[in-house]
Coordinates of C-alpha atoms (C1' of nucleotides) in Angstrom, one line a residue:
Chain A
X243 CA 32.1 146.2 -77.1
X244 CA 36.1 146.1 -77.9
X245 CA 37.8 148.8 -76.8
X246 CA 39.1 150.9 -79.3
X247 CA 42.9 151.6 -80.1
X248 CA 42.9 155.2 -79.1
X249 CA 41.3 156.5 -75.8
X250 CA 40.4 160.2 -76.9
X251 CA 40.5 162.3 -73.7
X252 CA 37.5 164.0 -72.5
X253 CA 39.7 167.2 -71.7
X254 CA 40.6 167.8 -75.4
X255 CA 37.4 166.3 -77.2
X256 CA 36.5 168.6 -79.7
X257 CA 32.7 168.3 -78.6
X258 CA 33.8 169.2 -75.1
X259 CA 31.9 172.6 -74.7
X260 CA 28.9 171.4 -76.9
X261 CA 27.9 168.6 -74.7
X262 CA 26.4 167.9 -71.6
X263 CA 29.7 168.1 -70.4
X264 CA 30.1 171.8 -70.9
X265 CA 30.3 173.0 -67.3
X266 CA 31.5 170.0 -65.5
X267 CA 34.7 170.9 -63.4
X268 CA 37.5 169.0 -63.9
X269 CA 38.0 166.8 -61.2
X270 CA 34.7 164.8 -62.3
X271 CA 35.9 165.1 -65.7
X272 CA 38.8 163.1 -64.1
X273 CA 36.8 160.5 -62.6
X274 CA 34.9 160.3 -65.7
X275 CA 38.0 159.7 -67.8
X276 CA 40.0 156.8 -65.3
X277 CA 35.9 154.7 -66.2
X278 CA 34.9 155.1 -69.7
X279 CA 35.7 152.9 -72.7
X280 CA 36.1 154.4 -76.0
X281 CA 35.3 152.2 -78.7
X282 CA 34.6 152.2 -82.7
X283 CA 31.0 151.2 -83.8
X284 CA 30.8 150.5 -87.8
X285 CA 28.0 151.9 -89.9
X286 CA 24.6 149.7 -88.9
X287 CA 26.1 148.0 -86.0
X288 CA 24.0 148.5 -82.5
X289 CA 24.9 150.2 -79.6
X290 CA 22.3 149.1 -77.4
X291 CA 19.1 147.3 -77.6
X292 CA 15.3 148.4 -77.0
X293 CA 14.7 146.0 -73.6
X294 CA 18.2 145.4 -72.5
X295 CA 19.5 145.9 -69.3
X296 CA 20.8 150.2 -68.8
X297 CA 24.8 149.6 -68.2
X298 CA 25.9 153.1 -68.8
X299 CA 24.9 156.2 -71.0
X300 CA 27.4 156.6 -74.5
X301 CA 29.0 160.2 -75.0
X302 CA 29.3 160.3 -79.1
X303 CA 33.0 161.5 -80.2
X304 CA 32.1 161.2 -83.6
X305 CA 29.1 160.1 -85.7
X306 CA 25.6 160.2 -86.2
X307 CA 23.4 157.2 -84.5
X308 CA 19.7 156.9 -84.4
X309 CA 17.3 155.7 -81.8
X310 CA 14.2 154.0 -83.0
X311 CA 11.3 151.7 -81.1
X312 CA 9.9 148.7 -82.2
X313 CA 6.1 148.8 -83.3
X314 CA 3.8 145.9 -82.7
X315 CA 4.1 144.6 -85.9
X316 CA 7.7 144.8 -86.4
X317 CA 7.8 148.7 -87.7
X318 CA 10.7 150.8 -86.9
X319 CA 9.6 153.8 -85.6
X320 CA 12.7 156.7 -85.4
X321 CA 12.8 158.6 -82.5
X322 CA 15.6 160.6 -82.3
X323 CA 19.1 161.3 -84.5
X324 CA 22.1 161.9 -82.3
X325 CA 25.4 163.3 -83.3
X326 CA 28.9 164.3 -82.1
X327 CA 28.5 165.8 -79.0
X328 CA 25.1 163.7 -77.9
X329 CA 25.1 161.1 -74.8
X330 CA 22.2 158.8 -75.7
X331 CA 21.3 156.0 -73.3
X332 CA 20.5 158.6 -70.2
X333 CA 16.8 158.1 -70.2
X334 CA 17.0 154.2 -69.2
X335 CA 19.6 154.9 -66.5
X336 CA 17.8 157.8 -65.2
X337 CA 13.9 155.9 -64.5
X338 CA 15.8 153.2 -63.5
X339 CA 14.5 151.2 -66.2
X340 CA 15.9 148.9 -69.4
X341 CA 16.7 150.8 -72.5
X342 CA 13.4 151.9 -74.4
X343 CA 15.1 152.3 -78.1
X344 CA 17.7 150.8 -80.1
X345 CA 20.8 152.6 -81.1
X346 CA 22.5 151.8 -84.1
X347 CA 25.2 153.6 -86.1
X348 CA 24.1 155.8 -89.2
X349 CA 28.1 156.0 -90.3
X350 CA 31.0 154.8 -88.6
X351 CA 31.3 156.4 -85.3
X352 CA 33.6 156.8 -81.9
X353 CA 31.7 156.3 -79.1
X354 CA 32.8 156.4 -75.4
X355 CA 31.0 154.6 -72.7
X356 CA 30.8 156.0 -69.3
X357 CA 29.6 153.3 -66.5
X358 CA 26.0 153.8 -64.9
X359 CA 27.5 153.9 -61.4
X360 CA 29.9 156.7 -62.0
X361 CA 27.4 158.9 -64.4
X362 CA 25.2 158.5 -61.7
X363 CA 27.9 159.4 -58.8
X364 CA 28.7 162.9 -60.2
X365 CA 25.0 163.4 -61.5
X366 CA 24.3 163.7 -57.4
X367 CA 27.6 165.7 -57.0
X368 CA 27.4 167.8 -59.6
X369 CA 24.2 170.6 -59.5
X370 CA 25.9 171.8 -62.8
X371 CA 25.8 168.7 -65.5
X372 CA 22.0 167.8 -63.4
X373 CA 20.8 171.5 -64.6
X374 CA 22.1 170.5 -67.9
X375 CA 20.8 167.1 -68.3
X376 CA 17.5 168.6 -67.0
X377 CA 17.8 171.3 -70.0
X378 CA 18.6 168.5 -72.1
X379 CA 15.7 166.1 -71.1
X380 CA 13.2 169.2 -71.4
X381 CA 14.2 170.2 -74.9
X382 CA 14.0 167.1 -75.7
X383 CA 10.6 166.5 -74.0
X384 CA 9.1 169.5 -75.8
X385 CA 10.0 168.1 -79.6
X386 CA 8.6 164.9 -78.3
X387 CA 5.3 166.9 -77.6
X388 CA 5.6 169.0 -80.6
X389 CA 5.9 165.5 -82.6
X390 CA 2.7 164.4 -81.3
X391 CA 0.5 167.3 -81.9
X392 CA 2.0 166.9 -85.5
X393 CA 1.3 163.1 -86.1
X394 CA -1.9 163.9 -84.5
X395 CA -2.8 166.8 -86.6
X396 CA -0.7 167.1 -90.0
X397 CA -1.0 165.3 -92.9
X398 CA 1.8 163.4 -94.2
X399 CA 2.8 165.5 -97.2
X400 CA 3.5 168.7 -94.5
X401 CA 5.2 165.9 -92.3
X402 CA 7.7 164.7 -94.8
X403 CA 8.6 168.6 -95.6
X404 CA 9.2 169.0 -92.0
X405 CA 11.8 166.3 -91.6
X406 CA 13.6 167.5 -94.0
X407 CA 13.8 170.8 -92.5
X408 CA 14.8 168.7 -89.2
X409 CA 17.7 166.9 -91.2
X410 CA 18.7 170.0 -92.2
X411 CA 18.8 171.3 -88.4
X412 CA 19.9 169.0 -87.0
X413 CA 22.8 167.6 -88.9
X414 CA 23.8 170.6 -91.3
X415 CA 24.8 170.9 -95.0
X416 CA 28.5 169.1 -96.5
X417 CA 30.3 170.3 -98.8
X418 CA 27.7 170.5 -101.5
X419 CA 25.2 171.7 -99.7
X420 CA 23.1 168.4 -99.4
X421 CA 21.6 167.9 -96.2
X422 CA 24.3 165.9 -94.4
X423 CA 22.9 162.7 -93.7
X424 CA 22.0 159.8 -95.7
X425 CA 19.1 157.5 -94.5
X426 CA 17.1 155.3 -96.9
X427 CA 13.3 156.1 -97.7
X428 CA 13.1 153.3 -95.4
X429 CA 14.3 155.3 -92.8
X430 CA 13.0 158.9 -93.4
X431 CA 9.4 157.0 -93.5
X432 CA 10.2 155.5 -90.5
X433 CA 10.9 158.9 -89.3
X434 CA 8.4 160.3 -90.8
X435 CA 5.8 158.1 -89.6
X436 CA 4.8 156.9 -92.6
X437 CA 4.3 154.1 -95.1
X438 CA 8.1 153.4 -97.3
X439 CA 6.0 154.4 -100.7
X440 CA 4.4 157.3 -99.4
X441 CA 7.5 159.0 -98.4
X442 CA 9.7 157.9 -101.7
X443 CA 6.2 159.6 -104.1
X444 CA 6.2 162.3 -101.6
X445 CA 10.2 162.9 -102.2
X446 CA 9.4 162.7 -105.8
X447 CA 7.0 165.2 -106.1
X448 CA 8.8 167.8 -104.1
X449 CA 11.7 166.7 -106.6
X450 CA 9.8 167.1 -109.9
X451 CA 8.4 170.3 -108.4
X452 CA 12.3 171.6 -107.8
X453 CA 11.7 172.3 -104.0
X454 CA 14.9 169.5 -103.5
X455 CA 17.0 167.4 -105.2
X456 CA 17.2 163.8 -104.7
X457 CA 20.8 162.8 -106.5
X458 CA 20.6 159.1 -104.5
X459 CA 20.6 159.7 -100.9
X460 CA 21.3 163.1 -100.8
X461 CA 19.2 165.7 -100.5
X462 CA 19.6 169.0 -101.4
X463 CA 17.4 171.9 -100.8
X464 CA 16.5 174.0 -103.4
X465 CA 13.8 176.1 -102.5
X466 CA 13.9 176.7 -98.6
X467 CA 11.2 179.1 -98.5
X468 CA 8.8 176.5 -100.5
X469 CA 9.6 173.9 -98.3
X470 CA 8.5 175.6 -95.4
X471 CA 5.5 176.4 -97.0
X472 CA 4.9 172.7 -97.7
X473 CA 5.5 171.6 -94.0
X474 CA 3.0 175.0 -93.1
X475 CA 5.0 175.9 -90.2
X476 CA 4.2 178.9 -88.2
X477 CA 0.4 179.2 -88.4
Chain B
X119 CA -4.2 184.6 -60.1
X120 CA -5.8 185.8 -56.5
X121 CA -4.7 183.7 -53.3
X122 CA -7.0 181.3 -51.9
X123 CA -8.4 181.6 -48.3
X124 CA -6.6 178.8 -47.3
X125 CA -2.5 178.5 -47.7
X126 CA -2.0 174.6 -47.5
X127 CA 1.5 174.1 -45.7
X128 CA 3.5 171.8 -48.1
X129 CA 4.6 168.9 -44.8
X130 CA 1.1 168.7 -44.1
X131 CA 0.2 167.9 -48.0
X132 CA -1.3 164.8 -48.5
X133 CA 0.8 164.7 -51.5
X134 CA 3.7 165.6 -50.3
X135 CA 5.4 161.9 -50.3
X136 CA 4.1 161.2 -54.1
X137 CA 5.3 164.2 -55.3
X138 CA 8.7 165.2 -56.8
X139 CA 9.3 166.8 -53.2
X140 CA 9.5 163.0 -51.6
X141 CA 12.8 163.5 -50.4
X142 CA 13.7 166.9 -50.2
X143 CA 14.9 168.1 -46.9
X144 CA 12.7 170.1 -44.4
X145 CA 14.6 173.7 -44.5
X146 CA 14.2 173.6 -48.5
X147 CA 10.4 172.6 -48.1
X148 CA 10.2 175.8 -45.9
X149 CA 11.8 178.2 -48.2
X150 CA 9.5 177.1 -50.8
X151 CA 6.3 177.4 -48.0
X152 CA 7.5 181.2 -47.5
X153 CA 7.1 182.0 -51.1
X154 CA 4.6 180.0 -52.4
X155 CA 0.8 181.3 -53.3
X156 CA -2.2 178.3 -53.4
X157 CA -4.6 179.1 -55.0
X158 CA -8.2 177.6 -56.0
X159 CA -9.0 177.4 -60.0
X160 CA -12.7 176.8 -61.2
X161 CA -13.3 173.8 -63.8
X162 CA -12.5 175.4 -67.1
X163 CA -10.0 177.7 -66.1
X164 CA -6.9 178.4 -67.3
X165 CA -3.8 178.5 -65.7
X166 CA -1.2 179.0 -67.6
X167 CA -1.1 179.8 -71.4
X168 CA 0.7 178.4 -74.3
X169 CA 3.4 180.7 -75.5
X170 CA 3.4 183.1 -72.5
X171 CA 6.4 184.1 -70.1
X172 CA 7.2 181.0 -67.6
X173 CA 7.1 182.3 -64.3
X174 CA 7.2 179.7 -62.1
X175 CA 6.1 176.0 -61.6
X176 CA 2.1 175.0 -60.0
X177 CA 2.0 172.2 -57.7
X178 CA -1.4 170.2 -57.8
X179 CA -2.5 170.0 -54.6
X180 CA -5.6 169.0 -55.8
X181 CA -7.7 167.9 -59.1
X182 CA -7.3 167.2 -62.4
X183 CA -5.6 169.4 -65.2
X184 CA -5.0 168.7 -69.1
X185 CA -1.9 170.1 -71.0
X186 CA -2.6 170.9 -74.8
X187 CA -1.2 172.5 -77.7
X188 CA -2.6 174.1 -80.2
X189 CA -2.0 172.7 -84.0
X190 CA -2.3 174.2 -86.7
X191 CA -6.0 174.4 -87.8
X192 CA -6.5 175.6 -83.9
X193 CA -7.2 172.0 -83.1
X194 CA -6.2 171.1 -79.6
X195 CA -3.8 168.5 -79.0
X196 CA -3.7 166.9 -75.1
X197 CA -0.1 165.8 -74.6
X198 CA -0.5 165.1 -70.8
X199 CA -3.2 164.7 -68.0
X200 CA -2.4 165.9 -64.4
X201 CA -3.3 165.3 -61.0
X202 CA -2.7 165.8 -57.3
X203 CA 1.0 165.6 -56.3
X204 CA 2.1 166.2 -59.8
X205 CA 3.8 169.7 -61.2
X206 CA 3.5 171.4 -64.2
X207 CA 5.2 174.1 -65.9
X208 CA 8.8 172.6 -65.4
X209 CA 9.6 171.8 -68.8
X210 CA 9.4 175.6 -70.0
X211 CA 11.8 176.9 -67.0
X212 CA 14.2 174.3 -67.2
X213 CA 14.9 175.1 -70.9
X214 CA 14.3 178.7 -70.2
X215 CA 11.8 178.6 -72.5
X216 CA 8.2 179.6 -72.8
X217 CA 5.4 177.3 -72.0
X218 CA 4.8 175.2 -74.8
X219 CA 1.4 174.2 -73.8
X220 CA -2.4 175.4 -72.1
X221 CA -2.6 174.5 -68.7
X222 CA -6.6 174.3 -67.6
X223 CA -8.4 172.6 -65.1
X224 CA -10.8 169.7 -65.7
X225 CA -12.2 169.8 -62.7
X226 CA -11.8 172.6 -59.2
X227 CA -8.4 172.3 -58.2
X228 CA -6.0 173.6 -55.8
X229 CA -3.1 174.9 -56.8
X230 CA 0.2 176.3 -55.3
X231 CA 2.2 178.1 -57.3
X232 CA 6.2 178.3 -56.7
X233 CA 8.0 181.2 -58.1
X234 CA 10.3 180.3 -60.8
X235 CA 13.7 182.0 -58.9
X236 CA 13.1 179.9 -55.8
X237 CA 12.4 176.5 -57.6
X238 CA 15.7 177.5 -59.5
X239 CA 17.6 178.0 -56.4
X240 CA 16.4 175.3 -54.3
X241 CA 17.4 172.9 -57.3
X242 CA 20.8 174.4 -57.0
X243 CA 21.6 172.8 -53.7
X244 CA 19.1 169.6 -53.7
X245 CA 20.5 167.2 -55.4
X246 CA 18.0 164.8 -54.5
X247 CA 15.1 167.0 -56.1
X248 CA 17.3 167.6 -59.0
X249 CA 17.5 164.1 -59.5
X250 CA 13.5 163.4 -58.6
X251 CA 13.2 166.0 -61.5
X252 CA 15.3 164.1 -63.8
X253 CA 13.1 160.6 -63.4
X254 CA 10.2 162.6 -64.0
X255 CA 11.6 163.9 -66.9
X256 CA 12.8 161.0 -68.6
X257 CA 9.7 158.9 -67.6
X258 CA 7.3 161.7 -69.4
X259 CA 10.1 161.4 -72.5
X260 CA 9.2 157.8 -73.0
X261 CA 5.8 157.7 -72.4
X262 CA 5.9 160.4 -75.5
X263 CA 8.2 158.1 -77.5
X264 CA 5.9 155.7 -77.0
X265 CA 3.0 157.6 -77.8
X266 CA 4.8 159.0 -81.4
X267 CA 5.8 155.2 -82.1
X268 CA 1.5 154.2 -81.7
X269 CA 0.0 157.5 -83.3
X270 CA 2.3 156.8 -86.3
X271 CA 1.8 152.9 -86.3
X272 CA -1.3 152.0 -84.4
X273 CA -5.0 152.6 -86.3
X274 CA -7.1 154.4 -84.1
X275 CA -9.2 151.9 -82.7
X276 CA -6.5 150.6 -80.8
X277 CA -5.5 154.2 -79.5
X278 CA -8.8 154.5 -78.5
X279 CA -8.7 151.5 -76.3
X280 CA -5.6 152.4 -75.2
X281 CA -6.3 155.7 -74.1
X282 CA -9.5 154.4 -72.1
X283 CA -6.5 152.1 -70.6
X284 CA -4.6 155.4 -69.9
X285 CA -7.3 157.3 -68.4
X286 CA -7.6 154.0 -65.5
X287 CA -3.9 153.5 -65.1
X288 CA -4.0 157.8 -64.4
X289 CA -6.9 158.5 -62.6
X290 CA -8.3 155.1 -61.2
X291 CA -11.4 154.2 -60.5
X292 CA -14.2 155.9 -58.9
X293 CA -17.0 154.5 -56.1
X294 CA -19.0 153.2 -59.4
X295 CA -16.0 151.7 -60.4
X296 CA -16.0 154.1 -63.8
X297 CA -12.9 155.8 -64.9
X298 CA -12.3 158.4 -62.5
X299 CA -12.0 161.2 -64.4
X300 CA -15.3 163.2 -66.9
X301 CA -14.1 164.2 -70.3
X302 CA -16.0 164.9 -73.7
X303 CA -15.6 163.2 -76.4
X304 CA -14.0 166.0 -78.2
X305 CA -11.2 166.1 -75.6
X306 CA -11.0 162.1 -75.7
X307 CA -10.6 162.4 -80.0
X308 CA -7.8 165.2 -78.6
X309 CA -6.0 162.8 -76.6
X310 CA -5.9 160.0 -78.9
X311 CA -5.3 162.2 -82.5
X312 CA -8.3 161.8 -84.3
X313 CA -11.9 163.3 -85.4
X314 CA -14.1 163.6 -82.9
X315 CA -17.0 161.8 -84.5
X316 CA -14.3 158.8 -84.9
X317 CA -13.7 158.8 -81.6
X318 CA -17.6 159.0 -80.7
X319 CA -18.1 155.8 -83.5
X320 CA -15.5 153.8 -81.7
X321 CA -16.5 154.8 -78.0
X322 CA -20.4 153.4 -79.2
X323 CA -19.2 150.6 -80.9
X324 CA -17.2 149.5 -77.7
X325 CA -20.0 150.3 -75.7
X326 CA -22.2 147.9 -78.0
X327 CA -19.4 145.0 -77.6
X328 CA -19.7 145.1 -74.1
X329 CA -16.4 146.3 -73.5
X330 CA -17.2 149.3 -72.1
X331 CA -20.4 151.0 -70.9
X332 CA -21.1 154.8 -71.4
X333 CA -23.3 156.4 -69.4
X334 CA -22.9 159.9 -69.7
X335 CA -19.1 161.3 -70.0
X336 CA -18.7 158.3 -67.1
X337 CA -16.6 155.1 -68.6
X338 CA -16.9 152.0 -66.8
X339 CA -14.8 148.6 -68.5
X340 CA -16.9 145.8 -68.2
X341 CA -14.3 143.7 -69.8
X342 CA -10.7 144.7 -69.4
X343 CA -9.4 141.6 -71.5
X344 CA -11.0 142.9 -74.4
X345 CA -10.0 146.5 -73.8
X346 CA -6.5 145.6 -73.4
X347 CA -6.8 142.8 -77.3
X348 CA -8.4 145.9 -78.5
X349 CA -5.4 148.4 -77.6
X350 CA -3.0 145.5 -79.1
X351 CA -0.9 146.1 -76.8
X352 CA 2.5 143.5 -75.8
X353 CA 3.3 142.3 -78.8
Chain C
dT290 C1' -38.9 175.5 -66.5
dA291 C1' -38.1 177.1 -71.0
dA292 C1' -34.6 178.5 -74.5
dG293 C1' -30.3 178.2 -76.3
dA294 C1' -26.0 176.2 -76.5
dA295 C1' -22.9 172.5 -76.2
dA296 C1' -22.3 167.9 -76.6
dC297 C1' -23.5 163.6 -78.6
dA298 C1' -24.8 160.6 -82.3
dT299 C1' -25.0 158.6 -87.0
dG300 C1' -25.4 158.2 -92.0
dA301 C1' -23.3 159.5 -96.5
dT302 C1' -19.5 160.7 -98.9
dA303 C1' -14.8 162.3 -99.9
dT304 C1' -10.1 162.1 -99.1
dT305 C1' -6.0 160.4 -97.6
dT306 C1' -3.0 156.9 -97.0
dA307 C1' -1.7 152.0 -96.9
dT308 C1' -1.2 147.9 -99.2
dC309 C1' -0.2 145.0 -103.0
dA310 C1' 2.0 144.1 -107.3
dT311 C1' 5.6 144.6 -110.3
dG312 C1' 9.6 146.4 -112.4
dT313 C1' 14.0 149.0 -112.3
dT314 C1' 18.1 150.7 -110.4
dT315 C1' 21.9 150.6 -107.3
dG316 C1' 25.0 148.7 -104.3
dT317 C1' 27.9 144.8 -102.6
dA318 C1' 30.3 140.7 -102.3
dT319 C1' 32.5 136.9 -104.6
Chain D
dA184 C1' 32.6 141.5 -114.0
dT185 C1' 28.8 139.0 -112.5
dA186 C1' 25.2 137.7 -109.4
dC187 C1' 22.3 138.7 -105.8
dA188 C1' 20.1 141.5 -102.6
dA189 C1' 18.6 145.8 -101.1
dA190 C1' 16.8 150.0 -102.2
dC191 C1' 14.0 152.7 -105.2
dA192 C1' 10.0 153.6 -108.0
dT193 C1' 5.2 153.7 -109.6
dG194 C1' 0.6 152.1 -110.8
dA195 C1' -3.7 150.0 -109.2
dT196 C1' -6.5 149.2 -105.5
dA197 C1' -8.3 148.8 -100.9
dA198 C1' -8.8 150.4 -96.5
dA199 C1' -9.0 153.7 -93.0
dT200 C1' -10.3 157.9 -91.5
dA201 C1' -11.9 162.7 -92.0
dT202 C1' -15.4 165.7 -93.3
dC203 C1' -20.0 167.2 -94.1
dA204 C1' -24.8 167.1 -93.0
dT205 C1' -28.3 166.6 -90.0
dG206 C1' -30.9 165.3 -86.0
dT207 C1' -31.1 164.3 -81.0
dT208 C1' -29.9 164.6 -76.3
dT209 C1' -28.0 166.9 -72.4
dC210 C1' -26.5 170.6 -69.9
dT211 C1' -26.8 175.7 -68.5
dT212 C1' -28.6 179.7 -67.3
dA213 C1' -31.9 183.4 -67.6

DNA sequence: TAAGAAACATGATATTTATCATGTTTGTAT
DNA sequence: ATACAAACATGATAAATATCATGTTTCTTA
């Protein structure tokens, strides 16, 4: 990884108080700073790869990435969207272990690396950023759980609902009100846990029946309430 | 939840050095041992509740517990299996959450319960817990990223293999050498995401191959090979 | 130890979902 | 602007799995 032209400063990154970061004193935010390399990653290039050695964790600056495992035969199986603000890579580099998923860049994004050996330095220094990277693990182990009870349990239709309610949450609305992210049917069946077809007829449907509305890759919603009837939510 | 008859005193648990408590420092082990209540659950019982107030972790001293959650058609969903030295009920206080899953006991156990405000404090000044609590953490995250990649990817024959796999690799083997651990079949189908009479089918036809043998809820693997071809596993 | 309940088992059938086949549209690079 | 590939779409079919029905076995407890 090159490093980039500009070196954007941890103290005035706009995702500073929305990150893991958000209570780390300054003096590790200094140490932090003198080690990590800031770099640009262009749309579908990877960060890091599923079985590779754990070299550091990645702070996003800008960006949305996602993290996906490969499936015995081959199948891409999403398993987490990250955006601005998001370190991904910590798991590996906390069990000690190689990286268990693939990054790769959903849009062009700014990226700053921060060295295993110093992450891990102030993780034992710092009681602060290890409550918050416990907080972060345990969200993030709870939606994992959640995930499995609804693979296990729901039927694709309510699944494909659901993700689009999780686009939704987890990377807003743009200017038009479209969900702001743009993944192929590829991908949202990926995410979906699905087969490609099923999710594009799925999409389809809840187009014709004016619950979104597919122009392309966007998606708007169109009927909130609907849609959360068709993931049945809340029971 | 009464106190038992007998408190067991954490540095004489047998546990104590496979547990998350492996290196934390004497003086923090007695502040827990001053505020800690064992106590002894009966097979079946519950001990903590989906969706009720987290009050404080339980340490296993001894037995087996199962963690589900409940989908939407009230069918259970096991997303982990517990035994001695492990903790549960960590997940909902680090996120200040709720519990997000049953707790009950598959067998008698003893348990010790540690309020939540000391297992907060203590985590404060340990950083070697905090970061014992972190590998646990991130090892739980993959084995569910794992599990959401083969419930949306592998058919269930191979997760029922797998899962026979999983029970070994958790709970050994006992003096028969059988899987060390008695569960219906229902609660298998609930561990791997399917119908219980699938799971029953697939369990019989194993049986019939001579891959396993079934007597009872006991499982003994007469072939592991197989098992392992069967659960497709390292592709 | 008998009665009832829970667990186990298995066949028949329905439903869901994946796969295969094929054609169209969209995007991208020369 | 054209050519090629990727993405999208949709019908037909096959395969996997759930559900329903029913009977047997095993476990509990009065």
């Amino acid at each position: 990884m090159k490093p980039s032209f500009e070196h954007v400063e941890c103290k005035h990154c706009s995702n500073r108080f929305n990150s893991v970061f958000c209570k780390t004193e300054h003096d590790k935010m200094e140490e932090i700073e003198a080690l990590k390399i800031c770099s640009t990653i262009k749309k579908g290039e990877t960060i890091f790869r599923e079985g590779s050695y754990a070299a550091g964790v990645y702070c996003i600056n800008a960006g949305k990435i996602k993290l996906s495992m490969m499936g015995d035969e081959g199948k891409e199986q999403i398993v987490r969207l990250a955006k601005q603000g998001d370190i991904i890579g910590y798991k590996a580099l906390l069990s000690g272990d190689r990286y268990s998923s693939t990054a790769s860049a959903l849009e062009d994004c700014n990226i700053c690396f921060i060295p295993k050996e110093i992450f891990l330095v102030i993780l034992q220094k710092d009681a602060a950023l290890s409550f918050e990277m416990m907080k972060v693990l345990s969200n993030e182990l709870k939606r994992a759980e959640e995930k499995i009870t609804h693979l296990a349990q729901k039927p694709v239709r309510e699944r494909v609902a659901e993700t689009i309610l999780f686009l939704k949450e987890t990377y807003g609305l743009d200017a038009e009100n479209n969900v702001n992210v743009a993944l192929t049917r590829e991908e949202i069946a990926n995410l979906v846990g699905t087969a490609t077809e099923t999710a594009i007829r799925l999409l389809s449907e809840f187009n014709k029946d004016k619950i979104i509305e597919l122009i392309g890759k966007k998606i708007k919603i169109i009927n909130q309430d609907k849609l959360v009837k068709t993931a049945n939510l809340y029971d």
